[in-house]
Tab-separated table of C-alpha atoms and ligand atoms in Angstrom:
chain	number	residue	atom	x	y	z
A	1	MET	CA	-0.063	-0.106	0.010
A	2	GLU	CA	1.320	3.318	-1.079
A	3	ALA	CA	2.166	5.583	2.237
A	4	PRO	CA	-0.894	7.723	2.546
A	5	GLN	CA	0.222	11.592	2.236
A	6	ARG	CA	-2.575	13.051	4.021
A	7	THR	CA	-5.344	12.208	6.509
A	8	GLN	CA	-7.597	14.261	8.853
A	9	VAL	CA	-6.254	12.488	11.989
A	10	ALA	CA	-2.700	11.293	12.468
A	11	ILE	CA	-2.673	8.734	15.518
A	12	ILE	CA	0.860	7.908	16.848
A	13	GLY	CA	0.604	4.388	18.312
A	14	GLY	CA	-1.216	1.257	17.340
A	15	GLY	CA	-1.994	0.149	21.005
A	16	VAL	CA	-5.355	-0.181	22.436
A	17	ALA	CA	-5.917	3.633	22.416
A	18	GLY	CA	-4.837	4.286	19.025
A	19	LEU	CA	-6.579	1.472	17.696
A	20	MET	CA	-9.960	1.880	19.282
A	21	LEU	CA	-9.522	5.724	18.428
A	22	SER	CA	-9.197	4.579	14.756
A	23	GLN	CA	-12.739	2.850	15.168
A	24	LEU	CA	-14.494	5.464	16.939
A	25	LEU	CA	-13.601	7.825	13.966
A	26	HIS	CA	-13.942	5.278	11.167
A	27	VAL	CA	-17.618	4.669	11.771
A	28	GLU	CA	-18.140	8.516	11.833
A	29	GLY	CA	-16.536	8.614	8.500
A	30	ILE	CA	-13.544	10.655	9.458
A	31	ASP	CA	-10.182	9.389	8.183
A	32	CYS	CA	-7.111	8.432	10.073
A	33	VAL	CA	-3.851	6.874	9.885
A	34	ILE	CA	-2.134	5.029	12.581
A	35	LEU	CA	1.800	4.957	12.706
A	36	GLU	CA	3.066	2.113	14.982
A	37	ARG	CA	6.768	1.792	15.711
A	38	GLN	CA	6.749	-2.011	16.248
A	39	THR	CA	5.652	-4.964	13.749
A	40	ARG	CA	2.416	-6.645	14.252
A	41	VAL	CA	3.957	-9.650	15.685
A	42	TYR	CA	5.566	-7.836	18.541
A	43	THR	CA	2.637	-5.556	19.092
A	44	GLU	CA	0.128	-8.541	19.503
A	45	GLY	CA	2.669	-10.311	21.719
A	46	ARG	CA	2.604	-7.856	24.500
A	47	ILE	CA	0.733	-9.810	27.312
A	48	ARG	CA	-0.805	-6.852	29.646
A	49	ALA	CA	-4.624	-6.305	30.928
A	50	GLY	CA	-7.145	-8.595	31.375
A	51	VAL	CA	-10.517	-7.193	32.775
A	52	LEU	CA	-12.782	-4.745	30.702
A	53	GLU	CA	-14.850	-2.231	32.356
A	54	TYR	CA	-18.572	-2.503	30.903
A	55	GLY	CA	-17.632	1.066	29.458
A	56	THR	CA	-14.991	-0.515	27.318
A	57	VAL	CA	-17.035	-3.272	26.603
A	58	ASN	CA	-19.865	-1.152	25.149
A	59	LEU	CA	-17.306	0.917	23.060
A	60	LEU	CA	-16.124	-2.259	21.315
A	61	ARG	CA	-19.650	-3.236	20.520
A	62	ARG	CA	-20.296	0.389	19.216
A	63	VAL	CA	-17.758	0.103	16.790
A	64	GLY	CA	-18.676	-3.436	15.727
A	65	VAL	CA	-15.630	-5.150	17.190
A	66	SER	CA	-17.034	-7.227	19.652
A	67	GLU	CA	-18.061	-10.622	18.171
A	68	ARG	CA	-15.026	-12.586	19.379
A	69	MET	CA	-15.404	-10.753	22.711
A	70	ASP	CA	-18.779	-11.642	23.145
A	71	ARG	CA	-18.150	-15.239	22.137
A	72	LEU	CA	-15.031	-15.808	24.027
A	73	GLY	CA	-15.031	-13.338	26.919
A	74	LEU	CA	-16.115	-14.150	30.418
A	75	ARG	CA	-18.508	-12.253	32.277
A	76	HIS	CA	-17.572	-11.966	36.028
A	77	GLU	CA	-20.170	-10.936	38.745
A	78	GLY	CA	-17.722	-10.579	41.239
A	79	PHE	CA	-14.082	-10.647	42.628
A	80	ALA	CA	-12.337	-11.542	45.908
A	81	LEU	CA	-10.417	-9.853	48.334
A	82	MET	CA	-8.279	-12.104	50.693
A	83	ASP	CA	-6.449	-11.025	53.794
A	84	ASP	CA	-4.272	-13.682	55.552
A	85	GLY	CA	-6.258	-16.460	53.916
A	86	GLU	CA	-9.619	-14.748	54.955
A	87	LYS	CA	-11.933	-13.999	51.756
A	88	THR	CA	-14.136	-11.602	51.040
A	89	ARG	CA	-16.144	-11.468	47.881
A	90	ILE	CA	-17.167	-8.334	46.190
A	91	PRO	CA	-20.410	-9.300	44.393
A	92	LEU	CA	-20.489	-6.835	41.788
A	93	HIS	CA	-23.649	-7.634	40.156
A	94	ASP	CA	-25.659	-7.669	43.052
A	95	LEU	CA	-24.205	-4.599	44.401
A	96	VAL	CA	-24.308	-2.511	41.281
A	97	ASN	CA	-26.128	-4.506	38.680
A	98	THR	CA	-22.841	-4.669	36.497
A	99	ASP	CA	-20.340	-7.065	35.535
A	100	VAL	CA	-16.940	-6.878	34.178
A	101	MET	CA	-15.723	-9.098	31.384
A	102	VAL	CA	-12.327	-10.985	31.116
A	103	TYR	CA	-10.986	-10.783	27.940
A	104	GLY	CA	-7.354	-10.542	27.496
A	105	GLN	CA	-5.723	-7.135	25.760
A	106	THR	CA	-3.886	-9.165	23.603
A	107	GLU	CA	-7.085	-10.395	22.057
A	108	ILE	CA	-8.560	-6.699	21.798
A	109	THR	CA	-5.280	-5.751	20.060
A	110	ILE	CA	-5.799	-8.537	17.504
A	111	ASP	CA	-9.564	-7.738	16.886
A	112	LEU	CA	-8.861	-3.909	16.527
A	113	MET	CA	-6.270	-4.653	14.015
A	114	ASP	CA	-8.158	-6.942	12.114
A	115	ALA	CA	-10.880	-4.460	11.903
A	116	CYS	CA	-8.283	-1.971	10.414
A	117	ALA	CA	-7.398	-4.339	7.494
A	118	GLU	CA	-11.056	-5.118	6.750
A	119	ARG	CA	-12.256	-1.865	6.959
A	120	GLY	CA	-9.147	-0.231	5.093
A	121	ILE	CA	-8.002	1.929	7.812
A	122	PRO	CA	-4.189	2.473	7.222
A	123	LEU	CA	-2.269	0.777	10.266
A	124	ILE	CA	1.716	1.243	9.380
A	125	PHE	CA	3.906	-0.970	11.430
A	126	GLU	CA	7.370	-0.604	11.652
A	127	ALA	CA	6.909	3.502	11.065
A	128	LYS	CA	10.438	4.461	12.757
A	129	GLU	CA	11.727	8.028	13.971
A	130	VAL	CA	8.181	9.176	14.029
A	131	ALA	CA	8.626	13.277	14.591
A	132	LEU	CA	5.856	15.739	15.151
A	133	HIS	CA	5.784	19.291	13.290
A	134	ASP	CA	3.594	22.366	13.516
A	135	PHE	CA	1.166	21.017	15.787
A	136	ASP	CA	0.884	24.582	17.037
A	137	SER	CA	-0.512	25.377	13.657
A	138	ALA	CA	-3.700	24.427	11.653
A	139	ALA	CA	-1.487	22.236	9.532
A	140	PRO	CA	0.299	20.086	11.455
A	141	TYR	CA	2.379	17.036	9.780
A	142	VAL	CA	4.446	14.003	10.907
A	143	THR	CA	7.284	12.409	9.427
A	144	TYR	CA	8.716	9.275	9.898
A	145	ILE	CA	10.461	6.387	8.055
A	146	LYS	CA	9.370	3.378	6.580
A	147	ASP	CA	11.561	0.694	4.907
A	148	GLY	CA	14.328	3.158	5.074
A	149	VAL	CA	12.313	5.865	3.062
A	150	PRO	CA	11.207	9.148	4.721
A	151	GLN	CA	7.675	9.952	4.598
A	152	ARG	CA	5.442	13.017	5.410
A	153	LEU	CA	1.759	12.509	6.597
A	154	ASP	CA	-0.211	16.090	6.612
A	155	CYS	CA	-3.227	15.981	8.906
A	156	ASP	CA	-5.646	18.313	10.728
A	157	VAL	CA	-4.798	16.730	14.036
A	158	ILE	CA	-2.152	14.404	15.770
A	159	ALA	CA	-3.479	12.099	18.587
A	160	GLY	CA	-0.734	10.857	20.976
A	161	CYS	CA	-1.577	7.418	21.707
A	162	ASP	CA	2.021	6.106	21.872
A	163	GLY	CA	2.306	4.894	25.610
A	164	ALA	CA	4.569	5.858	28.413
A	165	HIS	CA	7.591	5.988	26.511
A	166	GLY	CA	6.465	7.585	23.314
A	167	VAL	CA	7.719	10.523	21.410
A	168	CYS	CA	4.336	12.854	21.556
A	169	ARG	CA	4.477	13.653	25.452
A	170	ALA	CA	7.974	14.264	25.131
A	171	THR	CA	7.361	16.623	22.068
A	172	MET	CA	4.964	18.509	24.370
A	173	PRO	CA	6.160	21.848	25.275
A	174	ASP	CA	6.265	21.796	29.042
A	175	ALA	CA	4.532	18.576	29.781
A	176	ALA	CA	6.991	17.552	32.261
A	177	ALA	CA	6.135	20.586	34.124
A	178	HIS	CA	2.434	19.056	34.553
A	179	ALA	CA	3.486	15.710	35.598
A	180	VAL	CA	2.470	14.109	38.993
A	181	GLU	CA	3.990	10.898	40.000
A	182	LYS	CA	4.165	8.352	42.879
A	183	VAL	CA	6.795	5.232	42.660
A	184	TYR	CA	5.766	2.305	44.379
A	185	PRO	CA	8.738	0.337	46.040
A	186	PHE	CA	7.729	-3.128	44.423
A	187	GLY	CA	7.003	-4.570	40.964
A	188	TRP	CA	4.625	-7.463	40.043
A	189	LEU	CA	6.099	-10.748	38.568
A	190	GLY	CA	3.458	-11.929	36.195
A	191	ILE	CA	3.210	-15.388	34.613
A	192	LEU	CA	0.646	-16.772	31.879
A	193	SER	CA	0.214	-20.487	31.607
A	194	ASP	CA	-2.224	-22.926	29.954
A	195	VAL	CA	-3.670	-24.312	33.051
A	196	PRO	CA	-7.174	-23.835	34.369
A	197	PRO	CA	-7.915	-20.989	36.715
A	198	MET	CA	-7.789	-21.789	40.562
A	199	ASP	CA	-11.232	-19.904	41.128
A	200	HIS	CA	-14.055	-18.841	38.657
A	201	GLU	CA	-13.376	-15.353	39.782
A	202	LEU	CA	-10.154	-13.078	40.394
A	203	ILE	CA	-8.530	-13.345	43.970
A	204	TYR	CA	-6.714	-10.540	45.239
A	205	SER	CA	-4.579	-11.590	48.082
A	206	ASN	CA	-2.750	-9.528	50.867
A	207	HIS	CA	-0.166	-12.267	52.324
A	208	GLU	CA	2.423	-11.650	54.701
A	209	ARG	CA	4.883	-12.651	51.928
A	210	GLY	CA	3.438	-10.101	49.879
A	211	PHE	CA	0.302	-9.401	47.433
A	212	ALA	CA	-0.489	-11.938	44.776
A	213	LEU	CA	-3.655	-12.159	42.262
A	214	ALA	CA	-4.964	-14.956	40.369
A	215	SER	CA	-6.635	-13.939	37.451
A	216	GLN	CA	-7.482	-15.666	33.861
A	217	ARG	CA	-7.839	-15.546	30.199
A	218	SER	CA	-10.089	-18.141	29.514
A	219	LEU	CA	-11.196	-21.593	31.455
A	220	THR	CA	-7.977	-22.817	30.064
A	221	ARG	CA	-5.504	-20.162	30.311
A	222	SER	CA	-4.494	-18.319	33.804
A	223	ARG	CA	-2.530	-15.134	34.540
A	224	TYR	CA	-0.945	-14.837	37.957
A	225	TYR	CA	0.986	-11.721	39.502
A	226	ILE	CA	2.981	-11.766	42.723
A	227	GLN	CA	4.657	-8.629	44.316
A	228	CYS	CA	8.032	-8.562	44.269
A	229	ASP	CA	11.141	-6.232	44.980
A	230	VAL	CA	11.748	-3.938	42.003
A	231	THR	CA	15.575	-5.452	42.034
A	232	GLU	CA	14.462	-8.710	41.061
A	233	LYS	CA	14.946	-10.361	37.838
A	234	ILE	CA	13.052	-12.700	36.039
A	235	GLU	CA	15.804	-15.101	35.141
A	236	ASP	CA	15.923	-15.478	38.790
A	237	TRP	CA	12.508	-16.908	38.936
A	238	SER	CA	11.903	-20.543	37.586
A	239	ASP	CA	8.454	-21.488	37.068
A	240	GLU	CA	8.396	-23.912	40.092
A	241	ARG	CA	9.766	-20.935	42.068
A	242	ILE	CA	6.815	-18.808	41.059
A	243	TRP	CA	4.073	-21.816	41.546
A	244	ASP	CA	5.459	-22.282	45.079
A	245	GLU	CA	5.145	-18.715	45.786
A	246	LEU	CA	1.518	-18.477	44.306
A	247	GLU	CA	0.492	-21.494	46.482
A	248	ILE	CA	1.665	-19.934	49.742
A	249	ARG	CA	0.220	-16.369	49.058
A	250	LEU	CA	-3.073	-17.537	47.829
A	251	GLY	CA	-3.589	-20.466	50.034
A	252	ASP	CA	-3.491	-23.320	47.829
A	253	THR	CA	-6.350	-25.623	49.295
A	254	THR	CA	-8.489	-28.302	48.086
A	255	GLU	CA	-11.373	-25.878	47.314
A	256	HIS	CA	-9.046	-23.619	45.128
A	257	ARG	CA	-6.480	-25.752	43.758
A	258	ILE	CA	-3.346	-23.977	41.702
A	259	THR	CA	-2.749	-26.122	38.778
A	260	ARG	CA	0.905	-25.678	37.568
A	261	GLY	CA	1.999	-25.824	33.993
A	262	PRO	CA	4.986	-24.275	31.816
A	263	SER	CA	4.921	-20.354	31.435
A	264	LEU	CA	3.885	-19.330	28.068
A	265	GLU	CA	5.260	-15.805	29.378
A	266	LYS	CA	6.746	-14.238	32.535
A	267	SER	CA	7.972	-10.656	33.247
A	268	ILE	CA	8.485	-8.114	35.657
A	269	ALA	CA	6.648	-4.605	35.786
A	270	PRO	CA	7.164	-1.865	37.952
A	271	LEU	CA	4.459	0.161	39.566
A	272	ARG	CA	3.695	3.798	39.476
A	273	SER	CA	1.040	6.080	39.416
A	274	TYR	CA	1.742	9.039	36.919
A	275	VAL	CA	-0.443	11.791	35.497
A	276	CYS	CA	0.698	14.273	32.863
A	277	GLU	CA	-1.826	17.223	33.690
A	278	LYS	CA	-1.403	18.552	30.188
A	279	MET	CA	-3.189	16.598	27.656
A	280	GLN	CA	-3.304	18.861	24.770
A	281	HIS	CA	-1.336	21.413	23.004
A	282	GLY	CA	-2.506	23.304	19.777
A	283	ARG	CA	-3.366	20.231	17.540
A	284	LEU	CA	-1.530	17.750	19.533
A	285	PHE	CA	-3.929	15.689	21.972
A	286	LEU	CA	-2.592	12.735	24.425
A	287	ALA	CA	-4.683	9.587	25.285
A	288	GLY	CA	-4.065	6.434	27.207
A	289	ASP	CA	-0.508	5.565	28.767
A	290	ALA	CA	0.957	8.613	26.864
A	291	SER	CA	-0.796	10.850	29.353
A	292	HIS	CA	-1.168	8.651	32.686
A	293	ILE	CA	0.008	5.343	34.250
A	294	VAL	CA	-1.899	3.344	37.194
A	295	PRO	CA	-0.579	0.292	39.215
A	296	PRO	CA	-2.514	-2.868	37.767
A	297	THR	CA	-4.182	-3.449	41.484
A	298	GLY	CA	-7.702	-1.708	39.993
A	299	ALA	CA	-7.472	-2.962	36.452
A	300	LYS	CA	-7.678	0.560	35.117
A	301	GLY	CA	-4.862	1.149	32.687
A	302	LEU	CA	-6.668	-0.124	29.634
A	303	ASN	CA	-10.103	0.821	30.698
A	304	LEU	CA	-8.563	4.509	31.088
A	305	ALA	CA	-7.335	4.584	27.485
A	306	ALA	CA	-10.813	3.450	26.482
A	307	SER	CA	-12.614	6.248	27.916
A	308	ASP	CA	-9.881	8.935	26.957
A	309	VAL	CA	-10.269	7.915	23.302
A	310	TYR	CA	-14.163	8.013	23.741
A	311	TYR	CA	-13.841	11.744	24.970
A	312	LEU	CA	-11.507	12.514	22.057
A	313	ALA	CA	-13.574	10.822	19.308
A	314	ASP	CA	-16.572	12.836	20.632
A	315	ALA	CA	-15.043	15.984	20.502
A	316	LEU	CA	-13.421	15.215	16.967
A	317	ILE	CA	-16.788	14.260	15.671
A	318	ALA	CA	-18.242	17.498	17.138
A	319	HIS	CA	-15.315	19.330	15.434
A	320	TYR	CA	-15.888	17.815	11.894
A	321	LYS	CA	-19.722	17.383	12.016
A	322	GLN	CA	-20.806	20.955	13.417
A	323	GLY	CA	-17.800	22.967	13.474
A	324	ASN	CA	-18.151	22.659	17.343
A	325	GLU	CA	-14.729	23.396	18.949
A	326	ALA	CA	-15.917	23.179	22.563
A	327	GLY	CA	-15.163	19.383	22.829
A	328	LEU	CA	-11.650	19.452	21.895
A	329	LYS	CA	-11.262	22.784	24.256
A	330	GLY	CA	-12.433	21.086	27.145
A	331	TYR	CA	-10.982	17.534	26.441
A	332	THR	CA	-8.380	17.649	29.072
A	333	ASP	CA	-10.803	18.925	31.992
A	334	ARG	CA	-13.282	16.141	31.074
A	335	ALA	CA	-10.688	13.410	30.752
A	336	LEU	CA	-8.784	14.355	33.914
A	337	ASN	CA	-11.863	14.037	36.037
A	338	ARG	CA	-12.230	10.498	35.262
A	339	ILE	CA	-8.410	9.903	35.409
A	340	TRP	CA	-8.064	11.186	38.736
A	341	LYS	CA	-10.850	8.976	40.239
A	342	ALA	CA	-9.369	5.869	38.542
A	343	GLU	CA	-5.689	6.802	40.014
A	344	ARG	CA	-7.127	7.005	43.393
A	345	PHE	CA	-8.802	3.847	43.078
A	346	SER	CA	-5.866	2.034	41.794
A	347	TRP	CA	-3.604	3.685	44.639
A	348	SER	CA	-6.244	2.686	47.266
A	349	MET	CA	-6.525	-1.019	45.764
A	350	THR	CA	-2.603	-1.180	45.859
A	351	GLN	CA	-2.512	0.289	49.595
A	352	LEU	CA	-5.207	-2.055	50.839
A	353	THR	CA	-3.705	-5.274	49.556
A	354	HIS	CA	0.281	-4.946	49.247
A	355	ARG	CA	2.825	-5.267	51.851
A	356	PHE	CA	5.205	-2.182	51.928
A	357	PRO	CA	8.731	-2.468	52.759
A	358	ASN	CA	9.185	-0.639	56.574
A	359	MET	CA	5.357	-0.517	56.856
A	360	THR	CA	4.629	-0.216	60.713
A	361	LEU	CA	2.759	-2.331	62.937
A	362	PHE	CA	0.185	0.505	62.952
A	363	ASP	CA	-0.034	0.349	58.835
A	364	ARG	CA	-0.736	-3.250	59.075
A	365	LYS	CA	-3.477	-2.653	61.631
A	366	MET	CA	-4.988	-0.186	59.218
A	367	GLN	CA	-4.861	-2.484	56.588
A	368	LYS	CA	-6.699	-5.143	58.557
A	369	ALA	CA	-9.141	-2.524	59.894
A	370	ASP	CA	-10.117	-1.397	56.199
A	371	LEU	CA	-10.773	-4.982	55.109
A	372	SER	CA	-12.672	-5.834	58.125
A	373	TYR	CA	-15.105	-2.863	57.480
A	374	ILE	CA	-15.403	-3.694	53.728
A	375	ARG	CA	-16.126	-7.239	55.011
A	376	GLY	CA	-19.102	-5.988	57.083
A	377	SER	CA	-20.245	-3.053	55.296
A	378	VAL	CA	-22.448	-3.089	51.997
A	379	ALA	CA	-21.950	0.516	51.672
A	380	ALA	CA	-17.839	-0.030	51.500
A	381	GLN	CA	-18.308	-2.864	49.339
A	382	THR	CA	-20.506	-1.045	46.814
A	383	ALA	CA	-18.024	1.759	46.708
A	384	ILE	CA	-15.325	-0.588	45.623
A	385	ALA	CA	-17.822	-2.432	43.104
A	386	GLU	CA	-18.797	0.890	41.306
A	387	ASN	CA	-15.007	1.550	41.000
A	388	TYR	CA	-14.215	-1.548	39.809
A	389	VAL	CA	-16.720	-2.004	37.091
A	390	GLY	CA	-16.065	1.777	36.010
A	391	LEU	CA	-17.248	5.138	36.875
A	392	PRO	CA	-19.652	6.613	34.017
A	393	TYR	CA	-17.854	8.322	31.373
B	401	FAS	P1	0.296	1.170	24.991
B	401	FAS	O1	1.830	1.284	25.490
B	401	FAS	O2	-0.210	-0.201	24.839
B	401	FAS	O3	0.417	1.242	23.213
B	401	FAS	C1	1.269	2.405	22.559
B	401	FAS	C2	1.480	2.008	21.303
B	401	FAS	O4	2.368	3.195	20.796
B	401	FAS	C3	2.712	0.598	21.525
B	401	FAS	O5	2.368	-0.222	20.439
B	401	FAS	C4	4.242	1.115	20.875
B	401	FAS	O6	4.894	0.374	20.227
B	401	FAS	C5	3.585	2.563	20.265
B	401	FAS	N1	4.447	3.473	20.346
B	401	FAS	C6	5.375	4.079	21.258
B	401	FAS	N2	6.236	4.895	20.812
B	401	FAS	C7	6.265	5.348	19.628
B	401	FAS	C8	6.555	5.803	18.527
B	401	FAS	N3	7.512	6.738	18.569
B	401	FAS	N4	6.142	5.922	17.019
B	401	FAS	C9	5.143	4.929	16.877
B	401	FAS	N5	4.717	4.307	17.816
B	401	FAS	C10	5.046	4.314	18.979
B	401	FAS	N6	-3.439	-2.535	32.551
B	401	FAS	C11	-4.551	-3.378	33.205
B	401	FAS	O7	-5.545	-2.576	33.162
B	401	FAS	N7	-4.314	-4.342	33.613
B	401	FAS	C12	-3.028	-4.901	33.653
B	401	FAS	O8	-2.690	-5.989	34.217
B	401	FAS	C13	-1.847	-4.252	33.053
B	401	FAS	N8	-0.691	-4.688	32.990
B	401	FAS	C14	0.137	-4.202	32.405
B	401	FAS	C15	1.497	-4.528	32.181
B	401	FAS	C16	2.711	-4.018	31.599
B	401	FAS	C17	4.061	-4.668	31.491
B	401	FAS	C18	2.720	-2.826	31.127
B	401	FAS	C19	3.609	-1.835	30.283
B	401	FAS	C20	1.245	-2.231	31.008
B	401	FAS	C21	0.170	-2.841	31.986
B	401	FAS	N9	-1.259	-2.403	31.697
B	401	FAS	C22	-2.205	-3.113	32.514
B	401	FAS	C23	-1.493	-1.193	31.141
B	401	FAS	C24	-1.776	-1.382	29.869
B	401	FAS	O9	-2.649	-2.465	29.572
B	401	FAS	C25	-2.029	-0.085	29.193
B	401	FAS	O10	-2.867	0.840	30.086
B	401	FAS	C26	-2.597	-0.102	28.099
B	401	FAS	O11	-1.719	-0.686	27.312
B	401	FAS	C27	-2.622	1.525	27.170
B	401	FAS	O12	-2.758	1.325	26.166
B	401	FAS	P2	-2.002	2.673	24.923
B	401	FAS	O13	-2.209	4.119	25.834
B	401	FAS	O14	-2.600	2.179	23.655
B	401	FAS	O15	-0.634	2.423	25.551
B	402	PHB	C1	-4.773	-9.575	34.498
B	402	PHB	O1	-5.484	-10.394	34.293
B	402	PHB	O2	-3.954	-9.400	33.896
B	402	PHB	C2	-5.125	-8.518	35.654
B	402	PHB	C3	-6.509	-8.559	36.105
B	402	PHB	C4	-6.874	-7.811	37.130
B	402	PHB	C5	-5.884	-6.367	37.553
B	402	PHB	C6	-4.587	-6.424	37.000
B	402	PHB	C7	-4.254	-7.623	36.000
B	402	PHB	O3	-6.144	-5.765	38.544
């Protein structure tokens, strides 16, 4: 395919944010081109999120990219918090009449990439050295290298969907001055394996050896995490060592037996909370991890990317169809309102379930009191439930 020379919206980054935005624009007849640095195989191979808020599910259905999710995804009506082996179920459906969908980010990426191909949306892989130009003007453009050949893409708007280490926020004037960050003193070691999940719902466990999470991708594929020191190296963690630690922290019992198996993937990710409160400059707009990061404890990362691009698409549609600029002018404030609530929930779930180095006896007593209150309070459980399923857009 000849490299396009012009489009309405140039989307930088072919992750969930960029791919979802492309579909939201396409169904409204707005042209876009996605420039992705990596190969399709690399992008598809990233193992990340697993839980979809109902808002994200609805967006995929709105753009007609939900057939495989509706067929293969698992509706979950609750999840469990466990503290030193004592479980408290949060009955999402009973409390807020809403469920979450367990369907891997990998699958969503594949579905959205296939939709781009089927709908003729230019998704250019291995777009190297992407650079942004004149986004302060009404005629921004992007340059990049494809197969060694310099390319130029003229556009009306640039959507920076290039994640935490992309070029867009790095190029945005004084973005760093608007950054707010908290770094956690631990990471998550994740393992993916084709073994049946230990329970029908997710379990978030606070154990004296550290946090653990039992998650899943299907009835035959499990995803587990353990809190680990940030200095840990994945090569020091054999599969057996990981399974041993998971059995200790998740309380391997006859009722909930962990099935062991070879890892399909295992990796360690650091945890941080981060928000760049500057999400736009001229015709450049940031969405998803390009603008914010959450600790995965609240299952919000992917879902925040979805609500960002919902707001951005809404604003672009009003711009192109009614000449209404209010949405674009108000994009940052509208997105930040939801972003900060998700940051708070993700931070609070991390505080509740992890053992922090140097935590005092008082800190631990506060965790136990918090979990005891949640165990006995419908109001407390409802507050957790409405955040977990996703606050309204
Ligand atoms: P992404 O990072 O997914 O996508 C950005 C894309 O831009 C990438 O494909 C990248 O290759 C591309 N790009 C970068 N620079 C570029 C450039 N200069 N030019 C062109 N393209 C460029 N969230 C959860 O909810 N639950 C989880 O369990 C969870 N686990 C995670 C584990 C890890 C290791 C990481 C890193 C994140 C995890 N997240 C999790 C968060 C994650 O799911 C993100 O929130 C989600 O991928 C956000 O999507 P995007 O904003 O599209 O960013
Ligand atoms: C996952 O399955 O990857 C997952 C699920 C819930 C979380 C974090 C990660 O809170």
